[in-house]
């Protein structure tokens, strides 16, 4: 039985006073969670704030990116060991905005995930097709290539210690959510690919859905057999929305 997980991706949003009230509200709002886990991935400068607000609560925290290098002359980069010092648990890699806007390719994404695993952190490996790719009927080809690149680099043990996130690019920040059936179909496809590597690992890896998840659609998405929770952008910035999504994940 896989635990459901709801992860907020704040992207480049926030400021110290607003973060404080958001974090405090989320801590109070999810205090009664019985089964699900939740986390927020915040901008680097707010990790210390997240650590002090969330330590001892039900909410884990983490970052949205990491360097693939352990240390050195890499101006502007942040290493996995640095993230660990701030109590991070989860770190996003390969988010479509990183792939599209910052030129991260499958090899870079895999190297970042490896660096996280080596430091004892949990990568959330994001995959997903663009609208043109979906309309061109190559969703499985694209997602399959992205998953295979991660699987080749991480191996079954690395994947077992990772989280996957399926985020169709056309659903991110657009208000267009994949239907529960569309999400389930790709999640089952991903799990099938993982099973081709190692059945036990495939049965245990959490696969999150991301792309316009809201309080109003979370329950029907999370009800699908292979949807183990969500990666939530915009709605994670609104305490009531994010709390409701975490509660939607907290079902038997
Ligand atoms: P969204 O973003 O929920 O605002 O669509 C999801 C994501 O990019 O992780």
Coordinates of N, CA and C and ligand atoms in Angstrom, one line a residue:
X1 N 0.9 -1.2 0.0 CA 0.0 0.0 0.0 C 0.9 1.2 0.0
X2 N 0.7 2.1 -1.0 CA 1.6 3.3 -1.1 C 0.9 4.4 -0.3
X3 N 1.8 5.2 0.4 CA 1.2 6.3 1.1 C 1.0 7.5 0.1
X4 N -0.1 8.1 0.2 CA -0.3 9.3 -0.6 C 0.5 10.5 -0.1
X5 N 0.8 11.3 -1.1 CA 1.7 12.5 -0.8 C 1.3 13.7 -1.6
X6 N 1.1 14.8 -0.9 CA 0.8 16.1 -1.6 C 2.0 17.0 -1.4
X7 N 2.5 17.5 -2.5 CA 3.7 18.4 -2.4 C 3.4 19.7 -3.1
X8 N 3.6 20.8 -2.3 CA 3.4 22.1 -2.9 C 4.7 22.6 -3.6
X9 N 4.6 23.1 -4.8 CA 5.7 23.7 -5.5 C 5.4 25.2 -5.6
X10 N 6.1 25.9 -4.7 CA 5.8 27.4 -4.6 C 6.3 28.1 -5.9
X11 N 7.2 27.5 -6.6 CA 7.9 28.2 -7.8 C 8.6 29.5 -7.2
X12 N 8.7 30.5 -8.0 CA 9.3 31.7 -7.6 C 8.3 32.7 -7.0
X13 N 7.7 32.3 -5.9 CA 6.7 33.1 -5.2 C 7.0 33.2 -3.7
X14 N 6.5 34.2 -3.1 CA 6.6 34.3 -1.6 C 7.4 35.5 -1.2
X15 N 7.3 35.8 0.1 CA 8.1 36.8 0.8 C 8.0 36.4 2.3
X16 N 8.9 36.9 3.1 CA 9.0 36.4 4.4 C 7.7 36.5 5.2
X17 N 7.0 37.6 5.2 CA 5.7 37.7 6.0 C 4.6 36.8 5.5
X18 N 4.5 36.8 4.2 CA 3.4 35.9 3.6 C 3.7 34.4 3.8
X19 N 5.0 34.1 3.6 CA 5.4 32.7 3.9 C 5.0 32.2 5.3
X20 N 5.3 33.1 6.2 CA 5.1 32.8 7.6 C 3.6 32.5 7.8
X21 N 2.7 33.3 7.3 CA 1.3 33.0 7.6 C 0.8 31.8 6.8
X22 N 1.4 31.6 5.6 CA 1.0 30.4 4.8 C 1.5 29.1 5.6
X23 N 2.7 29.1 6.0 CA 3.3 27.9 6.7 C 2.6 27.6 8.0
X24 N 2.3 28.7 8.7 CA 1.6 28.5 10.0 C 0.2 27.9 9.8
X25 N -0.5 28.4 8.8 CA -1.8 28.0 8.5 C -1.8 26.5 8.0
X26 N -0.8 26.2 7.2 CA -0.8 24.8 6.7 C -0.4 23.8 7.8
X27 N 0.5 24.2 8.7 CA 0.8 23.3 9.8 C -0.4 23.0 10.6
X28 N -1.2 24.1 10.9 CA -2.4 23.9 11.7 C -3.4 23.1 11.0
X29 N -3.5 23.3 9.7 CA -4.6 22.7 8.9 C -4.4 21.2 8.6
X30 N -3.1 20.8 8.6 CA -2.9 19.4 8.3 C -2.5 18.6 9.5
X31 N -2.6 19.2 10.7 CA -2.2 18.5 11.9 C -2.9 17.2 12.1
X32 N -4.2 17.1 11.6 CA -5.0 15.9 11.8 C -4.8 14.8 10.8
X33 N -3.9 15.0 9.8 CA -3.7 14.0 8.8 C -3.3 12.6 9.4
X34 N -4.0 11.6 8.9 CA -3.8 10.2 9.5 C -2.8 9.4 8.6
X35 N -3.0 9.5 7.3 CA -2.3 8.6 6.4 C -1.4 9.3 5.4
X36 N -1.9 10.4 4.9 CA -1.1 11.0 3.9 C 0.1 11.8 4.4
X37 N 1.0 12.0 3.5 CA 2.2 12.9 3.9 C 2.1 14.2 3.0
X38 N 2.7 15.2 3.5 CA 2.7 16.5 2.7 C 4.0 17.2 2.9
X39 N 4.2 18.1 1.9 CA 5.5 18.8 1.9 C 5.4 20.0 1.1
X40 N 6.3 21.0 1.3 CA 6.3 22.2 0.4 C 7.8 22.3 -0.1
X41 N 7.9 22.6 -1.4 CA 9.2 22.9 -2.0 C 9.3 24.4 -2.3
X42 N 10.1 25.1 -1.5 CA 10.2 26.5 -1.5 C 11.4 27.1 -2.2
X43 N 11.5 28.3 -2.5 CA 12.7 28.9 -3.1 C 13.8 28.8 -2.1
X44 N 15.1 28.7 -2.6 CA 16.2 28.5 -1.7 C 16.3 29.4 -0.5
X45 N 16.1 30.7 -0.8 CA 16.3 31.7 0.4 C 15.4 31.4 1.5
X46 N 14.3 30.7 1.3 CA 13.3 30.5 2.3 C 13.4 29.2 3.0
X47 N 14.4 28.4 2.7 CA 14.6 27.1 3.4 C 14.8 27.2 4.9
X48 N 15.5 28.2 5.3 CA 15.7 28.3 6.8 C 14.4 28.7 7.4
X49 N 13.6 29.5 6.8 CA 12.3 29.9 7.3 C 11.4 28.7 7.4
X50 N 11.4 27.9 6.3 CA 10.6 26.7 6.3 C 11.0 25.7 7.4
X51 N 12.3 25.6 7.5 CA 12.8 24.7 8.5 C 12.3 25.1 9.9
X52 N 12.4 26.4 10.2 CA 12.0 26.8 11.6 C 10.5 26.7 11.8
X53 N 9.7 27.0 10.7 CA 8.3 27.0 10.8 C 7.7 25.5 10.8
X54 N 8.4 24.6 10.2 CA 7.8 23.3 9.9 C 8.4 22.2 10.8
X55 N 9.6 22.4 11.4 CA 10.2 21.3 12.2 C 9.2 20.8 13.2
X56 N 9.1 19.5 13.3 CA 8.2 18.9 14.3 C 6.8 18.9 13.9
X57 N 6.5 19.4 12.7 CA 5.1 19.4 12.2 C 4.9 18.2 11.2
X58 N 3.7 18.1 10.7 CA 3.4 17.0 9.7 C 3.9 17.4 8.3
X59 N 4.4 18.6 8.1 CA 4.8 19.1 6.8 C 6.3 19.0 6.6
X60 N 6.7 18.2 5.6 CA 8.1 18.2 5.3 C 8.4 19.3 4.3
X61 N 9.7 19.6 4.0 CA 10.0 20.7 3.1 C 11.2 20.3 2.2
X62 N 11.3 21.1 1.2 CA 12.4 20.8 0.3 C 12.6 22.0 -0.7
X63 N 13.4 21.7 -1.8 CA 13.8 22.7 -2.7 C 13.2 22.3 -4.1
X64 N 13.4 23.2 -5.1 CA 12.9 23.0 -6.4 C 13.9 22.7 -7.5
X65 N 15.2 22.6 -7.0 CA 16.3 22.4 -7.9 C 17.5 22.1 -7.1
X66 N 18.5 21.6 -7.8 CA 19.8 21.3 -7.1 C 20.9 21.2 -8.2
X67 N 22.1 21.4 -7.8 CA 23.2 21.2 -8.7 C 23.5 19.7 -8.8
X68 N 24.0 19.3 -10.0 CA 24.4 17.9 -10.1 C 25.8 17.7 -9.5
X69 N 26.5 18.8 -9.2 CA 27.9 18.8 -8.8 C 27.9 18.8 -7.2
X70 N 28.9 18.1 -6.6 CA 28.9 18.2 -5.2 C 29.4 19.5 -4.6
X71 N 30.4 20.1 -5.2 CA 30.9 21.4 -4.8 C 31.8 22.0 -5.9
X72 N 32.2 23.2 -5.7 CA 33.2 23.7 -6.6 C 32.9 25.0 -7.2
X73 N 33.5 25.4 -8.3 CA 33.4 26.7 -9.0 C 32.2 26.6 -9.9
X74 N 31.0 26.7 -9.3 CA 29.7 26.7 -10.0 C 28.9 27.8 -9.5
X75 N 29.2 29.0 -10.0 CA 28.6 30.2 -9.5 C 27.1 30.2 -9.6
X76 N 26.4 30.4 -8.5 CA 24.9 30.5 -8.5 C 24.3 29.1 -8.2
X77 N 25.0 28.1 -8.1 CA 24.5 26.7 -7.9 C 24.4 26.4 -6.4
X78 N 23.5 25.4 -6.1 CA 23.3 25.0 -4.7 C 23.4 23.5 -4.7
X79 N 24.2 22.9 -3.8 CA 24.5 21.5 -3.7 C 23.5 20.7 -2.9
X80 N 23.4 19.4 -3.1 CA 22.6 18.6 -2.3 C 22.9 18.6 -0.8
X81 N 24.3 18.7 -0.5 CA 24.7 18.7 0.9 C 24.2 20.0 1.5
X82 N 24.2 21.1 0.8 CA 23.7 22.3 1.4 C 22.2 22.2 1.7
X83 N 21.4 21.6 0.8 CA 20.0 21.4 1.1 C 19.8 20.5 2.3
X84 N 20.6 19.5 2.5 CA 20.5 18.6 3.6 C 20.7 19.4 4.9
X85 N 21.6 20.4 4.9 CA 21.9 21.2 6.1 C 20.7 21.9 6.6
X86 N 19.7 22.2 5.6 CA 18.5 22.9 6.0 C 17.3 22.0 6.2
X87 N 17.6 20.7 6.4 CA 16.6 19.8 6.8 C 15.7 19.3 5.6
X88 N 16.1 19.6 4.4 CA 15.2 19.2 3.2 C 15.0 17.7 3.2
X89 N 13.9 17.3 2.7 CA 13.6 15.9 2.4 C 13.4 15.7 0.9
X90 N 12.6 16.5 0.3 CA 12.3 16.3 -1.1 C 12.9 17.4 -2.0
X91 N 13.3 17.1 -3.2 CA 13.8 18.1 -4.1 C 13.3 17.8 -5.5
X92 N 12.7 18.8 -6.1 CA 12.2 18.6 -7.5 C 13.4 18.5 -8.4
X93 N 13.3 17.6 -9.4 CA 14.2 17.7 -10.5 C 13.5 17.5 -11.8
X94 N 13.9 18.2 -12.9 CA 13.3 18.0 -14.2 C 11.9 18.6 -14.3
X95 N 11.6 19.5 -13.4 CA 10.3 20.2 -13.7 C 10.3 20.8 -15.1
X96 N 9.1 20.8 -15.7 CA 9.1 21.2 -17.1 C 9.6 22.6 -17.3
X97 N 9.4 23.5 -16.3 CA 9.9 24.8 -16.4 C 11.5 24.8 -16.5
X98 N 12.1 23.9 -15.7 CA 13.5 23.8 -15.8 C 14.0 23.2 -17.2
X99 N 13.2 22.2 -17.6 CA 13.5 21.6 -18.9 C 13.4 22.6 -20.0
X100 N 12.2 23.4 -20.0 CA 11.9 24.2 -21.1 C 12.6 25.6 -21.1
X101 N 12.7 26.2 -19.9 CA 13.2 27.6 -19.8 C 14.7 27.6 -19.5
X102 N 15.2 26.5 -18.9 CA 16.7 26.5 -18.5 C 17.5 25.4 -19.2
X103 N 16.8 24.8 -20.2 CA 17.6 23.8 -21.0 C 18.0 22.6 -20.4
X104 N 17.4 22.1 -19.3 CA 17.8 20.9 -18.7 C 17.3 19.7 -19.5
X105 N 18.3 18.8 -19.8 CA 17.9 17.6 -20.6 C 17.9 16.4 -19.7
X106 N 17.5 15.3 -20.3 CA 17.3 14.1 -19.5 C 18.6 13.7 -18.7
X107 N 19.7 13.9 -19.3 CA 21.0 13.5 -18.7 C 21.2 14.4 -17.5
X108 N 21.0 15.7 -17.6 CA 21.1 16.6 -16.5 C 20.2 16.3 -15.3
X109 N 18.9 16.0 -15.7 CA 17.9 15.7 -14.7 C 18.4 14.4 -13.9
X110 N 18.8 13.4 -14.7 CA 19.3 12.2 -14.0 C 20.5 12.4 -13.1
X111 N 21.4 13.3 -13.6 CA 22.6 13.5 -12.7 C 22.2 14.3 -11.5
X112 N 21.2 15.2 -11.6 CA 20.7 15.9 -10.4 C 20.0 14.9 -9.4
X113 N 19.2 14.0 -9.9 CA 18.6 13.0 -9.1 C 19.6 12.1 -8.4
X114 N 20.7 11.7 -9.1 CA 21.7 10.9 -8.5 C 22.4 11.7 -7.4
X115 N 22.7 13.0 -7.6 CA 23.4 13.7 -6.6 C 22.5 13.8 -5.3
X116 N 21.2 13.9 -5.5 CA 20.3 14.0 -4.3 C 20.3 12.6 -3.6
X117 N 20.2 11.6 -4.3 CA 20.2 10.2 -3.7 C 21.5 10.0 -2.9
X118 N 22.6 10.4 -3.5 CA 23.9 10.2 -2.8 C 23.9 11.0 -1.5
X119 N 23.2 12.1 -1.4 CA 23.2 12.9 -0.2 C 22.1 12.4 0.8
X120 N 21.3 11.4 0.4 CA 20.2 10.9 1.2 C 18.9 11.7 1.1
X121 N 18.8 12.5 0.0 CA 17.6 13.3 -0.2 C 16.7 12.5 -1.2
X122 N 15.4 12.9 -1.2 CA 14.4 12.2 -2.1 C 14.1 13.0 -3.3
X123 N 14.6 12.6 -4.5 CA 14.3 13.4 -5.7 C 12.8 13.2 -6.1
X124 N 12.2 14.2 -6.5 CA 10.8 14.1 -7.2 C 11.1 14.3 -8.7
X125 N 11.2 13.2 -9.4 CA 11.5 13.3 -10.8 C 10.3 13.6 -11.7
X126 N 10.3 14.8 -12.3 CA 9.1 15.2 -13.1 C 9.3 14.9 -14.5
X127 N 8.2 14.4 -15.1 CA 8.1 14.0 -16.5 C 6.8 14.5 -17.1
X128 N 6.7 14.7 -18.4 CA 5.4 15.1 -19.0 C 5.6 15.6 -20.4
X129 N 4.5 15.5 -21.1 CA 4.5 15.8 -22.5 C 3.9 17.2 -22.7
X130 N 4.3 17.9 -23.8 CA 3.7 19.2 -24.2 C 2.4 18.9 -24.9
X131 N 1.7 20.0 -25.2 CA 0.4 19.9 -25.9 C 0.6 19.3 -27.3
X132 N 1.7 19.8 -28.0 CA 1.9 19.4 -29.3 C 2.3 17.9 -29.3
X133 N 3.0 17.4 -28.3 CA 3.3 16.0 -28.2 C 2.1 15.2 -28.0
X134 N 1.2 15.6 -27.1 CA 0.0 14.9 -26.9 C -0.8 14.8 -28.1
X135 N -1.0 16.0 -28.8 CA -1.8 16.0 -30.0 C -1.1 15.2 -31.1
X136 N 0.2 15.1 -31.1 CA 0.9 14.2 -32.1 C 0.9 12.8 -31.7
X137 N 0.2 12.4 -30.6 CA 0.1 11.0 -30.2 C 1.4 10.4 -29.8
X138 N 2.3 11.3 -29.3 CA 3.6 10.7 -28.8 C 3.8 10.9 -27.3
X139 N 2.7 11.0 -26.6 CA 2.9 11.1 -25.1 C 3.7 10.0 -24.5
X140 N 3.4 8.7 -24.9 CA 4.1 7.6 -24.3 C 5.6 7.6 -24.7
X141 N 5.8 8.0 -26.0 CA 7.2 8.0 -26.4 C 8.0 9.0 -25.6
X142 N 7.4 10.2 -25.4 CA 8.1 11.3 -24.7 C 8.3 10.9 -23.2
X143 N 7.2 10.5 -22.6 CA 7.3 10.2 -21.1 C 8.1 8.9 -21.0
X144 N 8.0 8.0 -21.9 CA 8.8 6.8 -21.8 C 10.3 7.1 -21.9
X145 N 10.7 8.0 -22.8 CA 12.1 8.4 -22.9 C 12.6 9.1 -21.6
X146 N 11.8 10.0 -21.0 CA 12.1 10.7 -19.8 C 12.3 9.7 -18.6
X147 N 11.4 8.7 -18.5 CA 11.4 7.8 -17.4 C 12.6 6.8 -17.6
X148 N 12.8 6.4 -18.9 CA 14.0 5.5 -19.1 C 15.3 6.2 -18.8
X149 N 15.4 7.5 -19.1 CA 16.7 8.1 -18.8 C 16.9 8.1 -17.3
X150 N 15.9 8.4 -16.5 CA 16.0 8.4 -15.0 C 16.3 7.0 -14.6
X151 N 15.6 6.0 -15.1 CA 15.7 4.6 -14.7 C 17.1 4.1 -15.0
X152 N 17.6 4.4 -16.2 CA 19.0 3.9 -16.5 C 20.0 4.5 -15.6
X153 N 19.9 5.7 -15.2 CA 20.9 6.4 -14.3 C 20.7 6.0 -12.9
X154 N 19.5 5.8 -12.4 CA 19.3 5.6 -11.0 C 19.2 4.1 -10.6
X155 N 18.8 3.2 -11.5 CA 18.7 1.8 -11.2 C 17.5 1.6 -10.3
X156 N 17.2 0.3 -10.1 CA 16.0 0.0 -9.3 C 16.0 0.6 -7.9
X157 N 17.2 0.5 -7.3 CA 17.3 0.9 -5.9 C 17.2 2.5 -5.8
X158 N 17.7 3.2 -6.8 CA 17.6 4.6 -6.8 C 16.1 5.0 -7.0
X159 N 15.5 4.3 -7.9 CA 14.1 4.6 -8.2 C 13.2 4.4 -7.0
X160 N 13.6 3.3 -6.3 CA 12.8 2.9 -5.1 C 12.9 4.0 -4.0
X161 N 14.0 4.8 -4.0 CA 14.2 5.9 -3.1 C 13.7 7.2 -3.6
X162 N 13.1 7.2 -4.8 CA 12.6 8.5 -5.4 C 11.1 8.5 -5.5
X163 N 10.6 9.7 -5.9 CA 9.2 9.9 -6.2 C 9.1 10.3 -7.7
X164 N 8.1 9.9 -8.4 CA 8.0 10.3 -9.8 C 6.8 11.3 -9.8
X165 N 6.8 12.3 -10.7 CA 5.7 13.1 -10.9 C 5.4 13.2 -12.3
X166 N 4.1 12.9 -12.7 CA 3.7 13.1 -14.1 C 3.0 14.4 -14.2
X167 N 3.6 15.3 -15.0 CA 3.0 16.7 -15.1 C 2.9 17.0 -16.6
X168 N 1.7 16.8 -17.2 CA 1.5 17.2 -18.6 C 1.7 18.7 -18.7
X169 N 2.6 19.1 -19.6 CA 3.0 20.5 -19.6 C 1.8 21.4 -19.9
X170 N 0.9 20.9 -20.7 CA -0.3 21.6 -21.1 C -1.3 21.9 -20.0
X171 N -1.1 21.2 -18.9 CA -2.0 21.3 -17.7 C -1.3 22.2 -16.6
X172 N -0.1 22.6 -16.8 CA 0.6 23.3 -15.7 C 0.3 24.8 -15.8
X173 N -0.3 25.3 -14.8 CA -0.6 26.7 -14.7 C -1.6 27.2 -15.7
X174 N -2.3 26.3 -16.3 CA -3.3 26.7 -17.4 C -4.7 26.6 -16.9
X175 N -4.9 26.0 -15.7 CA -6.3 25.7 -15.3 C -6.9 24.5 -16.0
X176 N -6.2 23.9 -17.0 CA -6.7 22.7 -17.6 C -6.1 21.5 -17.0
X177 N -6.9 20.8 -16.2 CA -6.4 19.6 -15.6 C -6.5 18.4 -16.5
X178 N -5.6 17.4 -16.4 CA -5.8 16.2 -17.1 C -7.0 15.5 -16.4
X179 N -7.9 14.8 -17.2 CA -9.0 14.1 -16.6 C -8.4 13.0 -15.7
X180 N -9.1 12.6 -14.7 CA -8.6 11.4 -13.9 C -8.2 10.3 -14.8
X181 N -9.0 10.0 -15.9 CA -8.7 8.9 -16.8 C -7.4 9.1 -17.5
X182 N -7.2 10.4 -18.0 CA -6.0 10.7 -18.7 C -4.8 10.5 -17.8
X183 N -4.9 11.0 -16.6 CA -3.8 10.9 -15.6 C -3.5 9.4 -15.3
X184 N -4.6 8.7 -15.0 CA -4.4 7.3 -14.7 C -3.7 6.5 -15.8
X185 N -4.1 6.8 -17.0 CA -3.5 6.1 -18.2 C -2.0 6.3 -18.2
X186 N -1.6 7.5 -18.0 CA -0.1 7.7 -18.1 C 0.6 7.2 -16.8
X187 N -0.1 7.3 -15.7 CA 0.5 6.8 -14.5 C 0.7 5.3 -14.6
X188 N -0.3 4.6 -15.1 CA -0.2 3.1 -15.3 C 0.9 2.8 -16.3
X189 N 1.0 3.6 -17.3 CA 2.1 3.4 -18.3 C 3.5 3.5 -17.6
X190 N 3.6 4.6 -16.8 CA 4.9 4.8 -16.1 C 5.2 3.6 -15.2
X191 N 4.1 3.2 -14.4 CA 4.4 2.1 -13.5 C 4.7 0.8 -14.3
X192 N 4.1 0.6 -15.4 CA 4.5 -0.5 -16.2 C 5.9 -0.5 -16.7
X193 N 6.4 0.7 -17.1 CA 7.8 0.8 -17.4 C 8.7 0.5 -16.3
X194 N 8.3 1.0 -15.1 CA 9.2 0.7 -13.9 C 9.1 -0.8 -13.6
X195 N 8.0 -1.4 -13.8 CA 7.8 -2.9 -13.5 C 8.7 -3.7 -14.4
X196 N 8.9 -3.1 -15.6 CA 9.8 -3.8 -16.6 C 11.3 -3.8 -16.0
X197 N 11.6 -2.9 -15.1 CA 12.9 -2.9 -14.5 C 12.9 -3.7 -13.2
X198 N 11.9 -3.6 -12.4 CA 11.8 -4.3 -11.1 C 10.4 -4.2 -10.6
X199 N 9.7 -5.3 -10.5 CA 8.3 -5.3 -10.1 C 8.1 -4.8 -8.7
X200 N 8.9 -5.2 -7.8 CA 8.7 -4.7 -6.4 C 8.9 -3.2 -6.3
X201 N 9.9 -2.7 -6.9 CA 10.1 -1.2 -6.9 C 8.9 -0.5 -7.5
X202 N 8.5 -1.0 -8.6 CA 7.4 -0.4 -9.3 C 6.1 -0.3 -8.5
X203 N 5.9 -1.3 -7.6 CA 4.7 -1.4 -6.8 C 4.8 -0.4 -5.6
X204 N 6.1 0.0 -5.3 CA 6.2 0.9 -4.1 C 6.4 2.4 -4.5
X205 N 6.9 2.7 -5.7 CA 7.2 4.1 -6.0 C 5.9 4.9 -6.1
X206 N 5.9 6.1 -5.4 CA 4.8 7.0 -5.5 C 4.9 7.8 -6.8
X207 N 3.8 7.8 -7.5 CA 3.7 8.6 -8.8 C 2.7 9.7 -8.5
X208 N 3.1 11.0 -8.5 CA 2.2 12.1 -8.2 C 1.7 12.6 -9.5
X209 N 0.6 13.2 -9.5 CA 0.1 13.9 -10.7 C 0.2 15.4 -10.4
X210 N 0.6 16.2 -11.4 CA 0.7 17.6 -11.3 C 0.2 18.3 -12.5
X211 N -0.5 19.5 -12.3 CA -1.0 20.2 -13.4 C -2.4 20.7 -13.1
X212 N -2.5 21.9 -12.5 CA -3.8 22.5 -12.1 C -4.6 21.7 -11.2
X213 N -3.9 21.0 -10.2 CA -4.6 20.3 -9.1 C -5.2 21.4 -8.2
X214 N -6.4 21.3 -7.8 CA -7.1 22.2 -6.9 C -7.9 21.4 -5.9
X215 N -8.4 22.1 -4.9 CA -9.3 21.4 -3.9 C -10.4 20.8 -4.6
X216 N -10.9 21.4 -5.7 CA -12.2 20.9 -6.3 C -11.9 19.6 -7.2
X217 N -10.7 19.4 -7.6 CA -10.5 18.2 -8.4 C -9.5 17.1 -7.8
X218 N -9.0 17.4 -6.7 CA -8.0 16.5 -6.1 C -8.5 15.2 -5.8
X219 N -9.7 15.1 -5.2 CA -10.2 13.8 -4.7 C -10.4 12.8 -5.9
X220 N -10.9 13.3 -7.0 CA -11.2 12.4 -8.1 C -9.9 12.0 -8.8
X221 N -8.9 12.8 -8.8 CA -7.6 12.4 -9.3 C -6.9 11.4 -8.4
X222 N -7.0 11.7 -7.1 CA -6.3 10.8 -6.1 C -7.0 9.4 -6.0
X223 N -8.2 9.4 -6.5 CA -9.0 8.1 -6.4 C -8.5 7.1 -7.4
X224 N -7.7 7.5 -8.4 CA -7.3 6.6 -9.4 C -6.2 5.7 -8.8
X225 N -6.2 4.5 -9.3 CA -5.3 3.4 -8.7 C -3.8 3.8 -8.7
X226 N -3.4 4.4 -9.8 CA -1.9 4.7 -9.8 C -1.5 6.1 -9.6
X227 N -2.5 6.9 -9.1 CA -2.2 8.3 -8.7 C -2.1 8.4 -7.2
X228 N -0.8 8.6 -6.8 CA -0.5 8.5 -5.4 C -0.4 9.8 -4.7
X229 N -1.0 10.9 -5.3 CA -1.0 12.2 -4.7 C -0.7 13.2 -5.8
X230 N -0.3 14.4 -5.3 CA -0.2 15.5 -6.3 C 1.0 16.4 -6.1
X231 N 1.4 17.0 -7.2 CA 2.4 18.1 -7.1 C 1.7 19.4 -7.5
X232 N 1.6 20.3 -6.5 CA 0.6 21.4 -6.6 C 1.4 22.7 -6.7
X233 N 1.1 23.4 -7.8 CA 1.7 24.7 -8.0 C 0.9 25.8 -7.4
X234 N 0.1 26.5 -8.2 CA -0.7 27.7 -7.8 C -1.5 27.5 -6.6
X235 N -2.2 26.3 -6.5 CA -3.0 26.1 -5.3 C -2.3 25.9 -4.0
X236 N -1.0 25.7 -4.1 CA -0.2 25.5 -2.9 C 0.1 26.8 -2.2
X237 N -0.2 27.9 -2.9 CA 0.1 29.2 -2.3 C -1.1 29.8 -1.5
X238 N -2.2 29.0 -1.6 CA -3.4 29.4 -0.9 C -3.7 28.4 0.2
X239 N -3.6 28.8 1.5 CA -3.6 27.8 2.6 C -4.8 26.9 2.5
X240 N -6.0 27.5 2.3 CA -7.2 26.7 2.4 C -7.2 25.7 1.3
X241 N -6.7 26.0 0.1 CA -6.7 25.1 -1.1 C -5.7 24.0 -0.8
X242 N -4.5 24.3 -0.3 CA -3.5 23.3 -0.1 C -3.9 22.3 1.0
X243 N -4.5 22.9 2.0 CA -4.9 22.0 3.1 C -6.0 21.1 2.7
X244 N -6.9 21.6 1.9 CA -8.0 20.7 1.4 C -7.5 19.6 0.4
X245 N -6.4 19.9 -0.3 CA -5.8 18.9 -1.2 C -5.1 17.9 -0.4
X246 N -4.4 18.3 0.7 CA -3.8 17.3 1.6 C -4.8 16.4 2.2
X247 N -5.9 17.0 2.6 CA -7.0 16.2 3.2 C -7.6 15.2 2.2
X248 N -7.7 15.7 0.9 CA -8.2 14.8 -0.1 C -7.3 13.6 -0.3
X249 N -6.0 13.8 0.0 CA -5.0 12.7 -0.1 C -5.1 11.7 1.1
X250 N -5.7 12.2 2.1 CA -5.7 11.5 3.4 C -6.9 10.5 3.5
X251 N -7.1 9.7 2.5 CA -8.2 8.8 2.6 C -7.7 7.4 2.4
X252 N -8.5 6.4 2.8 CA -8.0 5.0 2.9 C -7.8 4.5 1.5
Ligands
LIG1 P1 0.1 24.2 -11.2 O1 1.6 23.8 -11.3 O2 -0.6 23.4 -10.1 O3 0.0 25.7 -10.9 O4 -0.5 23.8 -12.5 C1 2.0 22.5 -11.1 C2 3.5 22.4 -11.2 O5 4.1 23.1 -12.0 O6 4.2 21.7 -10.4

